[in-house]
Short mmCIF file of C-alpha atoms in Angstrom, two decimals:
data_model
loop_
_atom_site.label_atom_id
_atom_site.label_comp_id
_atom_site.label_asym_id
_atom_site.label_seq_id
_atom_site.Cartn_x
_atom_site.Cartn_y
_atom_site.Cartn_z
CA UNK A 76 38.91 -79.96 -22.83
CA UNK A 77 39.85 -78.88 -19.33
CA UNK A 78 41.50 -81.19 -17.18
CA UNK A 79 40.05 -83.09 -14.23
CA UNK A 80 42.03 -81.46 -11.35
CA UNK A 81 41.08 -77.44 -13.24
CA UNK A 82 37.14 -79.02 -12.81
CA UNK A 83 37.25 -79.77 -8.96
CA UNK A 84 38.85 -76.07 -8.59
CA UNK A 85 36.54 -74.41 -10.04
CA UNK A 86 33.62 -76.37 -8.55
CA UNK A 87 35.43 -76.03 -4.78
CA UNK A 88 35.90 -72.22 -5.51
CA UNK A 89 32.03 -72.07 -6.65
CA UNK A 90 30.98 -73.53 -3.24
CA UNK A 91 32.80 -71.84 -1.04
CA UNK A 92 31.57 -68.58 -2.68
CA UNK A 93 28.17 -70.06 -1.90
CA UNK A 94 29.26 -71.42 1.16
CA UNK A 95 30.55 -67.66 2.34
CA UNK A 96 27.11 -65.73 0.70
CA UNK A 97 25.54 -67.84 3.37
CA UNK A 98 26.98 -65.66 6.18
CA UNK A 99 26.25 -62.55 5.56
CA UNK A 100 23.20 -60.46 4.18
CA UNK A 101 22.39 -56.65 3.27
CA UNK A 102 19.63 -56.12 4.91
CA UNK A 103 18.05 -52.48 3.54
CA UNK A 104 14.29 -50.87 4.13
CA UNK A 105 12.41 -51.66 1.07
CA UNK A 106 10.76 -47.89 0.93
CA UNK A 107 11.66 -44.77 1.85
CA UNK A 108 10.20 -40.92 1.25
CA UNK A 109 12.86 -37.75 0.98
CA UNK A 110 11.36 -34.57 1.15
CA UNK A 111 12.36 -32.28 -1.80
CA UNK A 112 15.68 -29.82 -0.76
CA UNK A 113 16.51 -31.75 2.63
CA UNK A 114 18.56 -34.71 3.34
CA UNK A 115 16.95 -38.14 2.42
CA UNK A 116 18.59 -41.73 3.72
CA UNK A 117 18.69 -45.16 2.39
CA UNK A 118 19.11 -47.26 4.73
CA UNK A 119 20.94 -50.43 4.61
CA UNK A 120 23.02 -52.78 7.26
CA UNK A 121 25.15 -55.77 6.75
CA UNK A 122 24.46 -58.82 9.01
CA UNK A 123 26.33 -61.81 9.62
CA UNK A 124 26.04 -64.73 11.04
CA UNK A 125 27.63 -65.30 15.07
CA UNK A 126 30.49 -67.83 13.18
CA UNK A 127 31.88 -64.42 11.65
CA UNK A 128 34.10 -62.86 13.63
CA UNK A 129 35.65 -59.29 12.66
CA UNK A 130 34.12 -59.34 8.88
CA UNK A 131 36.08 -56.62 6.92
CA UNK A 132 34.26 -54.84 3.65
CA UNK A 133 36.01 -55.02 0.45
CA UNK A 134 33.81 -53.32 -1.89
CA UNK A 135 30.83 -51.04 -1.35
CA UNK A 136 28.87 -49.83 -4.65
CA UNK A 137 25.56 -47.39 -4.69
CA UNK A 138 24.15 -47.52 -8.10
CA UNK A 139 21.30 -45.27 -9.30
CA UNK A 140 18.65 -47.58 -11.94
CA UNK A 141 16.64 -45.63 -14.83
CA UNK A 142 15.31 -49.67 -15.25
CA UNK A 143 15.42 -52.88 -13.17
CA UNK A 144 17.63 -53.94 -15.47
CA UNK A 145 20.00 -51.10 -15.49
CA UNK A 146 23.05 -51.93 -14.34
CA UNK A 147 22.97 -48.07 -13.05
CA UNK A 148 25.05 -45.38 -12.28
CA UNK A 149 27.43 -45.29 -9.45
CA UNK A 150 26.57 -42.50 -7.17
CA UNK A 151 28.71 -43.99 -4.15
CA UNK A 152 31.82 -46.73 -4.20
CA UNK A 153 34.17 -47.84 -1.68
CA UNK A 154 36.99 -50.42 -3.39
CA UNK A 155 40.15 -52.17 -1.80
CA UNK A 156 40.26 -50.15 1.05
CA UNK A 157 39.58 -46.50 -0.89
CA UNK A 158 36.63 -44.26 -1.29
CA UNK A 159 35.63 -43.54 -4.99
CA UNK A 160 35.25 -39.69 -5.82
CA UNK A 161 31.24 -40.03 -4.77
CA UNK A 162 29.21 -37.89 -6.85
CA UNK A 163 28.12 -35.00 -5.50
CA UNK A 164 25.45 -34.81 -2.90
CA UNK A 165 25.93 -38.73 -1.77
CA UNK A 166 27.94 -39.95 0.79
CA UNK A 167 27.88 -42.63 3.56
CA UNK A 168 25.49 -41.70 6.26
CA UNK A 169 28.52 -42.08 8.94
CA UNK A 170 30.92 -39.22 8.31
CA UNK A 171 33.47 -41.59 9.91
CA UNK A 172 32.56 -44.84 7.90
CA UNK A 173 35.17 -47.37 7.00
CA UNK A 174 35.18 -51.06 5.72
CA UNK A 175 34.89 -52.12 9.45
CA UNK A 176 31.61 -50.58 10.00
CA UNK A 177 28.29 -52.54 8.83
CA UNK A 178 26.03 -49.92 8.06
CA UNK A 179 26.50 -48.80 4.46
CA UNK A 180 23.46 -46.41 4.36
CA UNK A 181 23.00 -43.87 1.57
CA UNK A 182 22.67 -40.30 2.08
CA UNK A 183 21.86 -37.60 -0.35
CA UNK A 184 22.32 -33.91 1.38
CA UNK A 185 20.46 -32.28 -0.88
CA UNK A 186 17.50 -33.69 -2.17
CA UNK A 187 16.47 -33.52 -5.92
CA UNK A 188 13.38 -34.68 -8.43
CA UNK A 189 16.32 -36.42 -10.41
CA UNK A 190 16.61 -38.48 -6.98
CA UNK A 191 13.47 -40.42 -7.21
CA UNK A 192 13.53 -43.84 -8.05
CA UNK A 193 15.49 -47.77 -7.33
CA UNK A 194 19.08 -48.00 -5.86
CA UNK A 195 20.97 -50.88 -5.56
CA UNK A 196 23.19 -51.58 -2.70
CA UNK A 197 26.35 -54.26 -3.38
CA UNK A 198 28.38 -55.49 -1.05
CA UNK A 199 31.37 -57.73 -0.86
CA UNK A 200 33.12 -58.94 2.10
CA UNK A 201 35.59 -60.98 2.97
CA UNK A 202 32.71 -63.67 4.37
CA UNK A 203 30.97 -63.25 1.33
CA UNK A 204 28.95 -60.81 -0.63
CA UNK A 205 25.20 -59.72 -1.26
CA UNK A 206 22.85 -56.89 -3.26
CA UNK A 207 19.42 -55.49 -2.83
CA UNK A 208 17.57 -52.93 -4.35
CA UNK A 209 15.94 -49.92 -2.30
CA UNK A 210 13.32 -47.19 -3.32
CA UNK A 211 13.14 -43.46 -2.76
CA UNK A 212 9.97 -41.93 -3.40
CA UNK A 213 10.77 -37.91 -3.56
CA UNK A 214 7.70 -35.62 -2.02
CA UNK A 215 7.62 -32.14 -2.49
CA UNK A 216 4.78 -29.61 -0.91
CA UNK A 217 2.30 -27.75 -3.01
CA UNK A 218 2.58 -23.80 -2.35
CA UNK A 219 -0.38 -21.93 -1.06
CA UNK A 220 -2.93 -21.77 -3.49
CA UNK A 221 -3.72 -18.07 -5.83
CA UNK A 222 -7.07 -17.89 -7.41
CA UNK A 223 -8.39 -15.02 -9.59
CA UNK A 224 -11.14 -14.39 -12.52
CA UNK A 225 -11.27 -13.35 -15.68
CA UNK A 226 -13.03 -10.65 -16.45
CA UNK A 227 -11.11 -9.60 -13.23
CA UNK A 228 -14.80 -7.44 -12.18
CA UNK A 229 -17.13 -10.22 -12.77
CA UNK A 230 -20.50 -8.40 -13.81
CA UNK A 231 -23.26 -10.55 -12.76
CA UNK A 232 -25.26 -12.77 -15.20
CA UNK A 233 -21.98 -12.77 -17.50
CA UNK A 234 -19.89 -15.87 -18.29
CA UNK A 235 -16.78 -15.89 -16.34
CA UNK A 236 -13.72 -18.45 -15.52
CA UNK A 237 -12.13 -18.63 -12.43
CA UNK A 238 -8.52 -19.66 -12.41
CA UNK A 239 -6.54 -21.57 -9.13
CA UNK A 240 -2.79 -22.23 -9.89
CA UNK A 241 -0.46 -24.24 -7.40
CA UNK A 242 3.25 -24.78 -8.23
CA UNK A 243 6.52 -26.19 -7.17
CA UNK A 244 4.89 -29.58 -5.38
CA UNK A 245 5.80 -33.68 -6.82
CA UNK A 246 4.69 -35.73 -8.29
CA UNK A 247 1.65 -34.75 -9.54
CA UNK A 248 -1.15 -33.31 -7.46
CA UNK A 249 -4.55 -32.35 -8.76
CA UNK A 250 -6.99 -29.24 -7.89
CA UNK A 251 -10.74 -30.07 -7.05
CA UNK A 252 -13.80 -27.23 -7.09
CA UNK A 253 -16.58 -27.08 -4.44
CA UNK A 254 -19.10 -24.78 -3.99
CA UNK A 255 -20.34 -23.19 -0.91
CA UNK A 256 -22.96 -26.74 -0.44
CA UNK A 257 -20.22 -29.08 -0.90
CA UNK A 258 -20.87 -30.28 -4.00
CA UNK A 259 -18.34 -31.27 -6.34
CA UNK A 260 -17.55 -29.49 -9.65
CA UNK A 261 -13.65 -30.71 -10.88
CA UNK A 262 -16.04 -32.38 -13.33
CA UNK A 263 -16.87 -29.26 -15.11
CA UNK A 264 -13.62 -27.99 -14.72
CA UNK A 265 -10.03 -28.17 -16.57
CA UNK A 266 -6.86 -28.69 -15.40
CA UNK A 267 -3.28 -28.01 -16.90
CA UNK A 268 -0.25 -29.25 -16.05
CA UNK A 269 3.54 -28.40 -16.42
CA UNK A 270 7.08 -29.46 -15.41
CA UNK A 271 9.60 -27.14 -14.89
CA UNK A 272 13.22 -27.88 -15.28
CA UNK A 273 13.95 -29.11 -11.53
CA UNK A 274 10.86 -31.61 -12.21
CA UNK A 275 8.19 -29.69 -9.93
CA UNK A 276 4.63 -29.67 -11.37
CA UNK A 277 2.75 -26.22 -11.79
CA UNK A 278 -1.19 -26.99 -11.40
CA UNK A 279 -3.24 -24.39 -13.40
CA UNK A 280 -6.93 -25.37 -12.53
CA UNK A 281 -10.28 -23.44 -14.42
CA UNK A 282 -13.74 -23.62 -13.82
CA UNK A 283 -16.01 -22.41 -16.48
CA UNK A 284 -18.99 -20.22 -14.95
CA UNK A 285 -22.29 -19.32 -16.96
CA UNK A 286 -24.34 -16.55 -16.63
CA UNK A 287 -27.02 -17.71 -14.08
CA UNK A 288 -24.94 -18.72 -11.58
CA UNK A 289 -26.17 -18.94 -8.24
CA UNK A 290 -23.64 -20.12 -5.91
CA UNK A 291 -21.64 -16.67 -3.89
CA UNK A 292 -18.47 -18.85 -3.14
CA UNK A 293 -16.60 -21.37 -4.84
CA UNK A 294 -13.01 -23.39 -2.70
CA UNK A 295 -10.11 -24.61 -4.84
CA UNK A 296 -8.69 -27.35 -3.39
CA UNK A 297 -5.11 -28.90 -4.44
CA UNK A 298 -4.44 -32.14 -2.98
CA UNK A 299 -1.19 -34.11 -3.53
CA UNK A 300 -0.64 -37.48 -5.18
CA UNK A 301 -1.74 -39.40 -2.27
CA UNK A 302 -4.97 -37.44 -2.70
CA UNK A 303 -4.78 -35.51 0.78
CA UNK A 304 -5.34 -31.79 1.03
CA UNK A 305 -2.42 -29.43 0.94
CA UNK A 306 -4.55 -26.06 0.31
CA UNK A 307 -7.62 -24.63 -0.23
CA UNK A 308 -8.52 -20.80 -1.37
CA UNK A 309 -12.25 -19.10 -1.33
CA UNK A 310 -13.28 -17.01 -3.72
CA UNK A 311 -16.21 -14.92 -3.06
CA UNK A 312 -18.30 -13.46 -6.15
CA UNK A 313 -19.97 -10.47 -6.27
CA UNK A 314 -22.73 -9.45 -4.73
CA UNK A 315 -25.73 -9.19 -6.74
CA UNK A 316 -27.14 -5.61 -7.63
CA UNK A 317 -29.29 -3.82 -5.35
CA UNK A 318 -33.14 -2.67 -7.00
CA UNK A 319 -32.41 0.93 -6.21
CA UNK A 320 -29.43 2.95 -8.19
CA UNK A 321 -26.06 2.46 -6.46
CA UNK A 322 -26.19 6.68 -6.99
CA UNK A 323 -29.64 7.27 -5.38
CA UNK A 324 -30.50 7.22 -1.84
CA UNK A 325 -30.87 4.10 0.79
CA UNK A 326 -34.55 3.03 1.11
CA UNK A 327 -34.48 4.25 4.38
CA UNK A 328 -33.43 7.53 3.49
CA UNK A 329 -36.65 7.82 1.22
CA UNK A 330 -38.80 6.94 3.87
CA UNK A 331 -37.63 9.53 6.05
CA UNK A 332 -37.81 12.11 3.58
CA UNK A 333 -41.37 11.43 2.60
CA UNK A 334 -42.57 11.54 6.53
CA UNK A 335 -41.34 14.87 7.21
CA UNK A 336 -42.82 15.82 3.96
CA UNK A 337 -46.35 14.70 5.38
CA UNK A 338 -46.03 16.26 8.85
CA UNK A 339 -44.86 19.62 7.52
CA UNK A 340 -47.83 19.66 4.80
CA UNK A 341 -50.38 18.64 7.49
CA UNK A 342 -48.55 21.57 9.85
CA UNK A 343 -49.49 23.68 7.41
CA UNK A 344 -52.68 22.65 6.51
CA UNK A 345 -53.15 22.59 10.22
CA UNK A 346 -52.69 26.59 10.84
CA UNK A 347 -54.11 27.10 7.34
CA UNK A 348 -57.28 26.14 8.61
CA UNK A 349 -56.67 28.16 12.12
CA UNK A 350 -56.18 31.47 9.93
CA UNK A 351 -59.33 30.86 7.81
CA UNK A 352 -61.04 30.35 10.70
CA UNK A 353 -59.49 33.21 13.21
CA UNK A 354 -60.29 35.46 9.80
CA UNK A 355 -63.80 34.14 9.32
CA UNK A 356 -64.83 35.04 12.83
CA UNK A 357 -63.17 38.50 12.07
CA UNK A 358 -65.25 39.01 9.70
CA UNK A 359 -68.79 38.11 11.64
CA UNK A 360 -67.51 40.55 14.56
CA UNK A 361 -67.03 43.08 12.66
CA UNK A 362 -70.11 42.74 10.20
CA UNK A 363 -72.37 42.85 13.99
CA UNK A 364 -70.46 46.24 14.81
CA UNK A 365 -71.40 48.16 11.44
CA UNK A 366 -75.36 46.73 11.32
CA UNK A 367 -77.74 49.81 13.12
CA UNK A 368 -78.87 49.07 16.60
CA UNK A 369 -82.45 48.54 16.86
CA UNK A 370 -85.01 47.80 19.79
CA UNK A 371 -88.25 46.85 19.51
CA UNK A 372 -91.57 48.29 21.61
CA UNK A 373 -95.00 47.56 22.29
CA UNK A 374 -97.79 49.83 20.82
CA UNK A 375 -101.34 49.07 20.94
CA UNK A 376 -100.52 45.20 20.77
CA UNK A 377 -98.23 45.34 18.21
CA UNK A 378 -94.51 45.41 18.13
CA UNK A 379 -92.77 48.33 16.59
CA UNK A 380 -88.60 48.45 15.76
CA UNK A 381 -87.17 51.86 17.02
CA UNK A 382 -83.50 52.74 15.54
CA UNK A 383 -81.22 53.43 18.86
#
C-alpha cells in the first residue's frame, strides 16, 4: 500500500499538471481544403494566458489518423529541443520555426489523395500541454470533358450510345445528360467509375439512344462532389437525310433545268409556226401566178369570160 506522503505527491503533481493545461491552448481551424499537387496548410497556434511569460515548446507531434481512434502516424515531431527526420513533404509552415515560436502549423508541399483526412496536433510546453484534431479535405479538378459515339457515323433511326469520360478530378464527381430543351436524362444513362493508383477518379458516362430519336444535341455535364459544374461538352448528331439523293442535283437546280427546257420548246414551237405559216402563204402566191388570167365582158346582157 503506498504511503501517505507518495499519495499527496502524486495528487500535487496531478494538479499542477491541471493547473498548467489551464494556461495554454492549441487553437487550430477545424477545416481546411488543399488543392491536389500544390501546397496545403494546417493551421494551428498556441495561446496562453497574459500570466505566461516567455513559454518555451518542449514537444511538437503531427500525427496522420486512418480512425479517430488511431493513435496515427507521425508525419512531423519536434522533441527536447530537436526536429524529428519529418517525413517527406511535411514541415513547419515557418522555415525558421523553433520551440520559441507559437505557431506550429502543418504544411505539406506537395499535395497528395493519400493526404486527405484528420490530423492531430500535440503540444507540450513548459506551461502545460494541449491536442486537437484538424481536417484536410483534398480537391482535385475534373479535366475537360471528351465525348464520342459508337457506331462512330451514327446512321439515323439506328440505336447508338454516346460516351463522355472525365478523369483525374477527387473525390468523386458525377456526369449528368441534357438535351438541347433542358431536360434531364442521367436517369437513362450509366455511369462507371475508377480509381487510379494516385486515388483520382476516371468518370466514364453513357447514354443509351434508340432509333427514333429526335433531339439534334445532347451536353455532358461533369460536376464535382459538391455538385457544381466543372465541364460541359455538346455533341451534335447528324443531320437527318435530305428527300432527294445526296448524288442527284439540288432542287433548285431541277427547277432551272426544266424552265429553260419550256422556253426553248415554246421558241421553237414559236418559229415552227412562223415557217408553216411564211410557207403556207408561199404556196397561195404562187398557186394565183400559175391560174390563167381571165376578164369578163358584156354581150347582149350577158356576161362572157375572155382568156387574157
Amino acid at each position: 500500500m503506498a504511503s501517505g506522503g507518495t499519495l499527496l505527491f502524486i495528487f500535487t503533481a496531478l494538479c499542477v499538471t491541471a493547473v498548467k493545461s489551464g494556461f495554454m491552448k492549441v487553437e487550430c481551424k477545424a477545416e481546411n481544403v488543399g488543392q491536389y499537387g500544390q501546397q496545403s496548410l494546417l493551421e494551428c497556434v498556441i495561446k496562453t494566458s497574459t500570466d505566461i511569460k516567455d513559454p518555451t515548446i518542449r514537444m511538437v507531434a503531427w500525427k496522420k489518423l486512418t480512425s479517430p481512434e488511431d493513435e496515427g502516424d507521425l508525419v512531423l515531431g519536434f522533441h527536447r529541443g530537436k526536429l524529428d527526420e519529418p517525413k517527406r513533404g511535411y514541415r513547419f509552415a515557418e522555415p525558421s520555426w523553433d520551440e520559441k515560436n507559437m505557431n506550429v502549423s502543418l504544411l505539406i508541399t506537395n499535395t497528395a489523395v493519400a493526404d486527405d483526412g484528420d490530423y492531430k496536433c500535440m503540444v507540450i510546453t513548459d506551461s502545460g500541454d494541449d491536442r486537437m484534431v484538424t481536417n484536410l479535405e483534398v480537391q482535385a479538378r475534373y479535366s475537360i470533358l471528351t465525348v464520342y459515339s459508337i457506331p462512330e457515323k451514327i446512321v439515323p433511326n439506328t440505336d447508338s450510345t454516346l460516351i463522355c469520360e472525365s478523369r483525374g478530378g477527387y473525390p468523386q464527381g458525377t456526369i449528368h445528360w441534357f438535351d438541347e430543351e433542358k431536360h434531364d436524362w442521367t436517369g437513362s444513362s450509366e455511369m462507371e467509375v475508377t480509381q487510379s493508383d494516385d486515388g483520382l477518379f476516371q468518370l466514364t458516362g453513357r447514354l443509351h439512344l434508340f432509333r427514333g430519336s429526335t433531339f439534334q444535341r445532347y451536353t455532358c455535364v461533369v460536376l464535382n462532389a459538391s455538385g457544381v459544374k466543372e465541364d460541359e461538352i455538346i455533341f451534335e448528331m447528324p443531320a437527318p437525310p435530305r428527300l432527294t439523293p445526296p448524288s442527284g442535283p439540288e432542287p433548285i437546280e431541277i427547277y432551272k433545268i426544266v424552265v429553260r427546257l419550256v422556253v426553248t420548246g415554246s421558241l421553237m414551237v414559236g418559229l415552227l409556226c412562223v415557217l408553216l405559216f411564211y410557207r403556207w402563204r408561199a404556196q397561195q402566191v404562187q398557186k394565183c401566178s400559175t391560174e390563167p388570167r381571165t376578164a369578163r365582158s358584156l354581150h347582149g346582157g350577158v356576161w362572157e369570160r375572155q382568156d387574157l
